[in-house]
Amino acid sequence: MFLALRELRFAKVRFGLMGAVVALIAVLMVMLSGLSVGLVRDGVSGLQNLPVTSFAFERGVQHDAAFSRSVVDVSAVDAWRSRPGVAEAAPYGNALINAKSDRGVDIDLALFGVAPDSFLSPEVSEGSRLNGPDGIVVAGTALDAGLRIGDTITVDRLGTKLRVIGATAGQDTFGHVDVAYVPLPAWQLIKAGVRQGGPVPEQATRDITAVAVRAEPGASVDLAAGDTAAGTESLTLEESYGASPGYTAETSTLQLIQGFLYAISALVVGAFFAVWAIQRRHEVAVLRAMGASRSWLLRDALTQAFLLLVAAVAVGAGIGVGLGSLITGGGVPFALSAPSVTAAAVGIVLLGLVGAGAAVARIASIDPATALGGNR
């Protein structure tokens, strides 16, 4: 009785080696999930932190480059404000710049042009909120990169000077670049390429990247109807992540690698139990001759696989979390997330059971007489 449990005790080396392989796969899955979460945060945390439900871009804009290609007239903001279900709508600008501080710190910034009195104006953990024509609020991670409250940065090629007056809490990045919130008029001049003190084209004061829309709590905004009225093309906040530089390619690559690891886990576990099933055919035949049902044998074998997988995955996940905690906060975009780690662990166990089940299904149909040599 309980052949599977007895085998776990008496074949410790075999099951230990198999468990070590599964544990290594679990370590890889935890590290990949942490890297995936870290890359997503590093790519779009600035967007994730915005209190926005959708963006209305230029009609016909290329979706994977909407933030860099879209140009919308500011009049579209009023059109969206009047739409049913819309709590607030505000102009939004997006541009990547190279700059240098007055203390000699070179830094790249993703400028988010927002109206200081709009719902897009960020809360600060240090300094003061957006005010004045040239004050900017930078991401907290920009302070780690060398900026300080009170620094003056100069935009390359334009000579535009901006003063750091505040910083947000935590990470605010877009396309792996720290975010800086800047008053919309200053952003419009930078986006139009107007040099410090140069003439300002009239159109420059009307152009924005998109209309940021926030729906009323529990309301559903008809984006298609709003786009028709405003002459725009909307993407939900989650859909807009794909317009961040490199976001789609990075996430797709990591998901593909994770998929292969899941498949490898199922194949490795399945191959092990396939060989194990052949080696234990005589013991199983004795159980069948004693009256064990096919379903009981299958449950017995799957219980063995389940115990092995759970123990190995628990050890591997623990090692992965330990290694990840050493990496988090360094130069690698890595972030541990309980849901992603749990999903990876559960996925390995479930797919491992599928592989084991497919391998040991032959046990359920074994003929006791044949297995015991009754045909001789």
Short mmCIF file of C-alpha atoms in Angstrom, two decimals:
data_model
loop_
_atom_site.label_atom_id
_atom_site.label_comp_id
_atom_site.label_asym_id
_atom_site.label_seq_id
_atom_site.Cartn_x
_atom_site.Cartn_y
_atom_site.Cartn_z
CA MET A 1 0.00 0.00 0.00
CA PHE A 2 1.05 3.62 -0.62
CA LEU A 3 3.85 2.57 -2.95
CA ALA A 4 4.53 6.16 -3.99
CA LEU A 5 5.25 7.32 -0.43
CA ARG A 6 7.51 4.34 0.23
CA GLU A 7 9.47 5.05 -2.95
CA LEU A 8 10.05 8.66 -1.88
CA ARG A 9 11.69 7.39 1.31
CA PHE A 10 13.79 4.60 -0.20
CA ALA A 11 14.89 6.26 -3.46
CA LYS A 12 16.06 9.51 -1.93
CA VAL A 13 18.97 10.05 -4.31
CA ARG A 14 16.92 9.65 -7.48
CA PHE A 15 14.11 11.88 -6.27
CA GLY A 16 16.61 14.32 -4.78
CA LEU A 17 18.35 14.76 -8.12
CA MET A 18 15.01 15.23 -9.88
CA GLY A 19 13.93 17.71 -7.23
CA ALA A 20 17.18 19.65 -7.69
CA VAL A 21 16.45 20.04 -11.40
CA VAL A 22 12.92 21.29 -10.71
CA ALA A 23 14.24 23.63 -8.02
CA LEU A 24 16.70 25.17 -10.50
CA ILE A 25 13.87 25.71 -12.96
CA ALA A 26 11.90 27.40 -10.17
CA VAL A 27 14.86 29.68 -9.41
CA LEU A 28 15.00 30.69 -13.07
CA MET A 29 11.26 31.33 -13.16
CA VAL A 30 11.38 33.54 -10.05
CA MET A 31 14.32 35.51 -11.43
CA LEU A 32 12.59 35.93 -14.79
CA SER A 33 9.34 37.03 -13.15
CA GLY A 34 11.26 39.58 -11.08
CA LEU A 35 13.05 40.83 -14.17
CA SER A 36 9.76 41.04 -16.04
CA VAL A 37 8.08 43.07 -13.27
CA GLY A 38 11.18 45.25 -12.96
CA LEU A 39 11.31 45.99 -16.67
CA VAL A 40 7.61 46.87 -16.73
CA ARG A 41 8.02 49.26 -13.82
CA ASP A 42 11.15 50.76 -15.32
CA GLY A 43 9.38 51.21 -18.64
CA VAL A 44 5.94 52.51 -17.66
CA SER A 45 5.82 53.28 -13.91
CA GLY A 46 5.43 56.95 -14.80
CA LEU A 47 2.25 56.10 -16.70
CA GLN A 48 1.06 53.66 -14.03
CA ASN A 49 1.27 56.41 -11.42
CA LEU A 50 -0.90 58.82 -13.40
CA PRO A 51 -4.57 59.03 -12.27
CA VAL A 52 -5.68 58.39 -15.86
CA THR A 53 -8.09 55.88 -17.39
CA SER A 54 -7.33 56.64 -21.07
CA PHE A 55 -5.35 58.86 -23.44
CA ALA A 56 -6.81 60.48 -26.56
CA PHE A 57 -4.06 60.67 -29.19
CA GLU A 58 -3.93 62.04 -32.72
CA ARG A 59 -6.26 60.14 -35.04
CA GLY A 60 -4.45 57.48 -37.06
CA VAL A 61 -1.30 57.60 -34.95
CA GLN A 62 0.94 54.55 -34.85
CA HIS A 63 0.04 52.85 -31.56
CA ASP A 64 3.51 51.58 -30.66
CA ALA A 65 4.92 55.12 -30.99
CA ALA A 66 1.91 57.20 -29.96
CA PHE A 67 3.72 59.24 -27.29
CA SER A 68 6.48 60.31 -29.66
CA ARG A 69 4.39 60.84 -32.83
CA SER A 70 1.03 62.15 -31.64
CA VAL A 71 0.20 65.86 -31.96
CA VAL A 72 -3.24 66.97 -30.75
CA ASP A 73 -4.71 70.46 -30.70
CA VAL A 74 -5.41 71.67 -27.18
CA SER A 75 -9.06 72.35 -28.13
CA ALA A 76 -9.67 68.59 -27.93
CA VAL A 77 -9.44 68.88 -24.14
CA ASP A 78 -12.72 70.84 -23.96
CA ALA A 79 -14.39 68.32 -26.24
CA TRP A 80 -13.45 65.49 -23.91
CA ARG A 81 -14.44 67.37 -20.75
CA SER A 82 -18.03 67.53 -21.96
CA ARG A 83 -18.32 63.79 -22.63
CA PRO A 84 -20.66 61.69 -20.43
CA GLY A 85 -18.84 59.73 -17.72
CA VAL A 86 -15.69 61.88 -17.87
CA ALA A 87 -14.73 63.28 -14.48
CA GLU A 88 -11.75 65.29 -15.71
CA ALA A 89 -9.75 65.84 -18.89
CA ALA A 90 -6.43 67.66 -19.09
CA PRO A 91 -3.69 68.36 -21.65
CA TYR A 92 -0.70 66.05 -21.52
CA GLY A 93 2.71 66.33 -23.16
CA ASN A 94 5.48 63.76 -23.46
CA ALA A 95 9.06 64.25 -24.67
CA LEU A 96 12.49 62.76 -24.00
CA ILE A 97 15.40 65.17 -23.45
CA ASN A 98 19.07 65.21 -22.56
CA ALA A 99 20.07 67.73 -19.92
CA LYS A 100 22.87 68.77 -17.59
CA SER A 101 22.60 70.23 -14.12
CA ASP A 102 24.53 73.23 -12.85
CA ARG A 103 26.57 70.79 -10.75
CA GLY A 104 27.72 68.94 -13.86
CA VAL A 105 25.36 65.95 -13.65
CA ASP A 106 24.37 64.61 -17.09
CA ILE A 107 20.87 63.16 -17.04
CA ASP A 108 18.17 61.99 -19.43
CA LEU A 109 14.61 62.90 -18.55
CA ALA A 110 11.14 62.06 -19.82
CA LEU A 111 9.30 65.37 -19.65
CA PHE A 112 5.62 65.11 -18.76
CA GLY A 113 4.00 68.42 -19.64
CA VAL A 114 1.02 69.04 -17.36
CA ALA A 115 -1.04 71.99 -16.21
CA PRO A 116 -0.01 72.73 -12.58
CA ASP A 117 -3.65 73.09 -11.53
CA SER A 118 -4.83 69.86 -13.21
CA PHE A 119 -5.34 66.41 -11.75
CA LEU A 120 -2.09 65.34 -13.44
CA SER A 121 0.02 67.57 -11.19
CA PRO A 122 1.95 65.12 -8.98
CA GLU A 123 2.15 64.86 -5.23
CA VAL A 124 5.65 65.43 -3.84
CA SER A 125 7.62 63.80 -1.06
CA GLU A 126 10.25 66.55 -1.02
CA GLY A 127 10.20 70.23 -1.98
CA SER A 128 7.12 71.89 -3.43
CA ARG A 129 4.53 71.06 -6.09
CA LEU A 130 4.50 72.48 -9.61
CA ASN A 131 4.36 76.27 -9.70
CA GLY A 132 5.92 79.04 -11.72
CA PRO A 133 6.98 78.90 -15.37
CA ASP A 134 10.25 76.97 -15.02
CA GLY A 135 9.91 74.81 -11.89
CA ILE A 136 9.90 71.03 -12.39
CA VAL A 137 9.14 68.06 -10.15
CA VAL A 138 11.39 65.07 -10.77
CA ALA A 139 11.04 61.39 -9.91
CA GLY A 140 12.51 60.29 -6.61
CA THR A 141 14.86 58.00 -8.54
CA ALA A 142 16.29 61.07 -10.32
CA LEU A 143 17.66 62.21 -6.97
CA ASP A 144 19.48 58.89 -6.74
CA ALA A 145 20.97 59.66 -10.17
CA GLY A 146 22.56 62.85 -8.84
CA LEU A 147 19.96 65.62 -9.07
CA ARG A 148 19.17 67.72 -6.01
CA ILE A 149 16.30 70.00 -5.02
CA GLY A 150 17.31 73.50 -6.09
CA ASP A 151 19.45 72.36 -9.04
CA THR A 152 19.06 74.13 -12.37
CA ILE A 153 19.19 71.88 -15.42
CA THR A 154 19.88 73.04 -18.96
CA VAL A 155 18.27 71.26 -21.91
CA ASP A 156 20.83 70.27 -24.53
CA ARG A 157 20.85 72.23 -27.82
CA LEU A 158 18.05 74.56 -26.68
CA GLY A 159 19.63 76.10 -23.61
CA THR A 160 16.29 76.12 -21.78
CA LYS A 161 16.83 76.27 -18.04
CA LEU A 162 14.55 74.44 -15.61
CA ARG A 163 14.72 74.52 -11.81
CA VAL A 164 14.15 71.39 -9.69
CA ILE A 165 11.64 72.36 -7.01
CA GLY A 166 10.33 68.99 -5.85
CA ALA A 167 10.49 65.21 -6.13
CA THR A 168 7.90 62.45 -6.10
CA ALA A 169 8.09 59.40 -3.87
CA GLY A 170 9.53 56.23 -5.32
CA GLN A 171 9.94 55.35 -8.97
CA ASP A 172 8.55 57.39 -11.87
CA THR A 173 10.07 56.29 -15.17
CA PHE A 174 9.09 56.16 -18.82
CA GLY A 175 11.09 54.16 -21.35
CA HIS A 176 13.69 53.46 -18.63
CA VAL A 177 14.21 57.22 -18.16
CA ASP A 178 13.34 59.22 -15.04
CA VAL A 179 10.25 61.40 -15.35
CA ALA A 180 10.24 65.15 -14.77
CA TYR A 181 6.89 66.95 -14.54
CA VAL A 182 7.11 70.36 -16.19
CA PRO A 183 4.48 73.11 -16.65
CA LEU A 184 2.73 72.67 -19.98
CA PRO A 185 3.84 76.03 -21.52
CA ALA A 186 7.50 75.20 -20.86
CA TRP A 187 7.03 71.72 -22.30
CA GLN A 188 5.42 73.14 -25.45
CA LEU A 189 8.42 75.39 -26.10
CA ILE A 190 10.87 72.53 -25.57
CA LYS A 191 8.87 70.20 -27.80
CA ALA A 192 8.73 72.85 -30.54
CA GLY A 193 12.51 73.32 -30.33
CA VAL A 194 12.31 76.96 -29.26
CA ARG A 195 15.65 78.18 -27.93
CA GLN A 196 15.94 80.14 -24.73
CA GLY A 197 14.67 83.66 -25.50
CA GLY A 198 13.83 82.79 -29.12
CA PRO A 199 10.61 83.61 -31.03
CA VAL A 200 7.64 81.41 -30.14
CA PRO A 201 5.54 80.03 -33.03
CA GLU A 202 1.83 80.46 -32.42
CA GLN A 203 1.08 76.81 -33.12
CA ALA A 204 3.56 75.71 -30.45
CA THR A 205 1.22 76.96 -27.72
CA ARG A 206 -1.63 74.78 -29.03
CA ASP A 207 0.10 71.46 -29.55
CA ILE A 208 -0.02 68.68 -26.96
CA THR A 209 0.71 64.96 -27.12
CA ALA A 210 -2.66 63.71 -25.92
CA VAL A 211 -5.70 64.42 -23.81
CA ALA A 212 -5.51 62.65 -20.45
CA VAL A 213 -8.97 61.44 -19.43
CA ARG A 214 -10.15 60.27 -16.03
CA ALA A 215 -13.53 58.56 -15.88
CA GLU A 216 -15.98 59.04 -13.06
CA PRO A 217 -15.87 56.25 -10.44
CA GLY A 218 -17.78 53.26 -11.78
CA ALA A 219 -18.59 55.02 -15.07
CA SER A 220 -17.87 53.65 -18.52
CA VAL A 221 -16.77 56.25 -21.04
CA ASP A 222 -17.69 55.69 -24.68
CA LEU A 223 -14.22 56.21 -26.14
CA ALA A 224 -15.33 55.74 -29.74
CA ALA A 225 -18.01 58.44 -29.46
CA GLY A 226 -15.58 60.75 -27.71
CA ASP A 227 -13.00 60.24 -30.43
CA THR A 228 -15.59 61.08 -33.09
CA ALA A 229 -16.49 64.32 -31.33
CA ALA A 230 -12.90 65.37 -30.58
CA GLY A 231 -11.18 64.02 -33.70
CA THR A 232 -8.84 61.82 -31.67
CA GLU A 233 -7.98 58.14 -31.21
CA SER A 234 -8.10 56.74 -27.68
CA LEU A 235 -6.12 54.06 -25.92
CA THR A 236 -6.83 52.87 -22.41
CA LEU A 237 -4.06 53.38 -19.88
CA GLU A 238 -3.01 49.73 -20.14
CA GLU A 239 -3.04 49.83 -23.94
CA SER A 240 -0.86 52.94 -23.90
CA TYR A 241 1.96 51.02 -22.21
CA GLY A 242 2.78 49.54 -25.60
CA ALA A 243 3.73 53.03 -26.82
CA SER A 244 6.59 53.18 -24.32
CA PRO A 245 9.97 52.61 -26.04
CA GLY A 246 10.90 48.93 -26.00
CA TYR A 247 7.97 47.87 -23.80
CA THR A 248 6.33 45.42 -26.20
CA ALA A 249 9.59 43.82 -27.34
CA GLU A 250 10.88 43.38 -23.79
CA THR A 251 7.70 41.92 -22.34
CA SER A 252 7.14 39.63 -25.34
CA THR A 253 10.69 38.28 -25.12
CA LEU A 254 10.44 37.54 -21.41
CA GLN A 255 7.02 35.92 -21.80
CA LEU A 256 8.41 33.70 -24.56
CA ILE A 257 11.34 32.64 -22.35
CA GLN A 258 8.95 31.91 -19.48
CA GLY A 259 6.76 29.85 -21.79
CA PHE A 260 9.74 27.76 -22.85
CA LEU A 261 10.71 27.22 -19.22
CA TYR A 262 7.20 26.02 -18.39
CA ALA A 263 7.36 23.60 -21.32
CA ILE A 264 10.82 22.41 -20.25
CA SER A 265 9.54 21.84 -16.72
CA ALA A 266 6.68 19.67 -17.99
CA LEU A 267 8.97 17.70 -20.31
CA VAL A 268 11.68 17.12 -17.69
CA VAL A 269 9.21 15.94 -15.06
CA GLY A 270 7.34 13.85 -17.63
CA ALA A 271 10.54 12.19 -18.86
CA PHE A 272 11.62 11.34 -15.31
CA PHE A 273 8.31 9.74 -14.42
CA ALA A 274 8.16 7.93 -17.75
CA VAL A 275 11.45 6.18 -16.95
CA TRP A 276 10.37 5.67 -13.35
CA ALA A 277 7.11 4.07 -14.52
CA ILE A 278 9.02 1.52 -16.60
CA GLN A 279 11.28 0.64 -13.68
CA ARG A 280 8.40 0.14 -11.23
CA ARG A 281 6.10 -1.85 -13.55
CA HIS A 282 6.49 -5.08 -11.54
CA GLU A 283 5.58 -3.37 -8.25
CA VAL A 284 2.55 -1.79 -9.88
CA ALA A 285 1.55 -5.16 -11.35
CA VAL A 286 1.57 -6.69 -7.86
CA LEU A 287 -0.75 -3.92 -6.65
CA ARG A 288 -3.05 -4.51 -9.63
CA ALA A 289 -3.07 -8.26 -8.88
CA MET A 290 -3.97 -7.44 -5.28
CA GLY A 291 -7.03 -5.55 -6.52
CA ALA A 292 -5.85 -1.92 -6.73
CA SER A 293 -7.97 0.00 -9.22
CA ARG A 294 -6.54 1.93 -12.14
CA SER A 295 -7.75 5.26 -10.73
CA TRP A 296 -6.09 4.48 -7.38
CA LEU A 297 -2.78 3.74 -9.09
CA LEU A 298 -2.98 6.97 -11.05
CA ARG A 299 -3.77 8.99 -7.92
CA ASP A 300 -0.90 7.30 -6.10
CA ALA A 301 1.57 8.22 -8.83
CA LEU A 302 0.29 11.80 -9.14
CA THR A 303 0.53 12.22 -5.36
CA GLN A 304 4.18 11.23 -5.61
CA ALA A 305 4.74 13.78 -8.37
CA PHE A 306 2.84 16.46 -6.48
CA LEU A 307 4.88 16.03 -3.30
CA LEU A 308 8.13 16.11 -5.26
CA LEU A 309 7.11 19.19 -7.24
CA VAL A 310 5.80 21.16 -4.26
CA ALA A 311 8.91 20.50 -2.18
CA ALA A 312 11.30 21.27 -5.04
CA VAL A 313 9.44 24.41 -6.16
CA ALA A 314 9.24 25.69 -2.58
CA VAL A 315 13.01 25.34 -2.20
CA GLY A 316 13.70 26.86 -5.63
CA ALA A 317 11.31 29.76 -5.08
CA GLY A 318 12.88 30.46 -1.70
CA ILE A 319 16.35 30.56 -3.24
CA GLY A 320 15.06 32.77 -6.07
CA VAL A 321 13.47 35.22 -3.65
CA GLY A 322 16.70 35.36 -1.64
CA LEU A 323 18.78 36.06 -4.74
CA GLY A 324 16.23 38.59 -5.95
CA SER A 325 16.34 40.52 -2.69
CA LEU A 326 20.07 40.98 -3.21
CA ILE A 327 19.52 42.35 -6.73
CA THR A 328 16.54 44.61 -5.96
CA GLY A 329 17.52 48.24 -5.71
CA GLY A 330 20.68 47.86 -7.78
CA GLY A 331 21.36 48.85 -11.35
CA VAL A 332 19.30 45.94 -12.75
CA PRO A 333 15.57 46.64 -13.28
CA PHE A 334 14.42 43.88 -10.94
CA ALA A 335 11.40 43.84 -8.62
CA LEU A 336 9.91 40.94 -6.71
CA SER A 337 6.14 40.68 -6.75
CA ALA A 338 4.24 38.16 -4.62
CA PRO A 339 1.57 37.53 -7.30
CA SER A 340 4.14 36.93 -10.05
CA VAL A 341 6.27 34.63 -7.87
CA THR A 342 3.18 32.69 -6.80
CA ALA A 343 1.97 32.41 -10.38
CA ALA A 344 5.36 31.08 -11.49
CA ALA A 345 5.45 28.49 -8.69
CA VAL A 346 1.89 27.31 -9.30
CA GLY A 347 2.53 27.15 -13.04
CA ILE A 348 5.55 24.89 -12.61
CA VAL A 349 3.64 22.56 -10.29
CA LEU A 350 0.59 22.32 -12.54
CA LEU A 351 2.54 21.77 -15.75
CA GLY A 352 4.82 19.32 -13.99
CA LEU A 353 1.73 17.36 -12.95
CA VAL A 354 0.52 17.40 -16.55
CA GLY A 355 3.84 15.97 -17.70
CA ALA A 356 3.87 13.38 -14.92
CA GLY A 357 0.24 12.46 -15.57
CA ALA A 358 0.91 11.87 -19.25
CA ALA A 359 3.90 9.69 -18.38
CA VAL A 360 2.26 7.54 -15.71
CA ALA A 361 -1.09 7.11 -17.47
CA ARG A 362 0.26 3.84 -18.87
CA ILE A 363 0.35 2.49 -15.33
CA ALA A 364 -3.42 2.59 -15.13
CA SER A 365 -3.76 0.16 -18.04
CA ILE A 366 -1.01 -2.30 -17.12
CA ASP A 367 -1.88 -6.01 -17.35
CA PRO A 368 -0.78 -7.79 -14.16
CA ALA A 369 -0.22 -11.13 -15.89
CA THR A 370 1.96 -9.60 -18.58
CA ALA A 371 3.95 -7.42 -16.17
CA LEU A 372 4.62 -10.39 -13.86
CA GLY A 373 5.77 -12.63 -16.72
CA GLY A 374 2.59 -14.65 -17.03
CA ASN A 375 2.97 -14.86 -20.81
CA ARG A 376 6.04 -17.01 -20.57
#
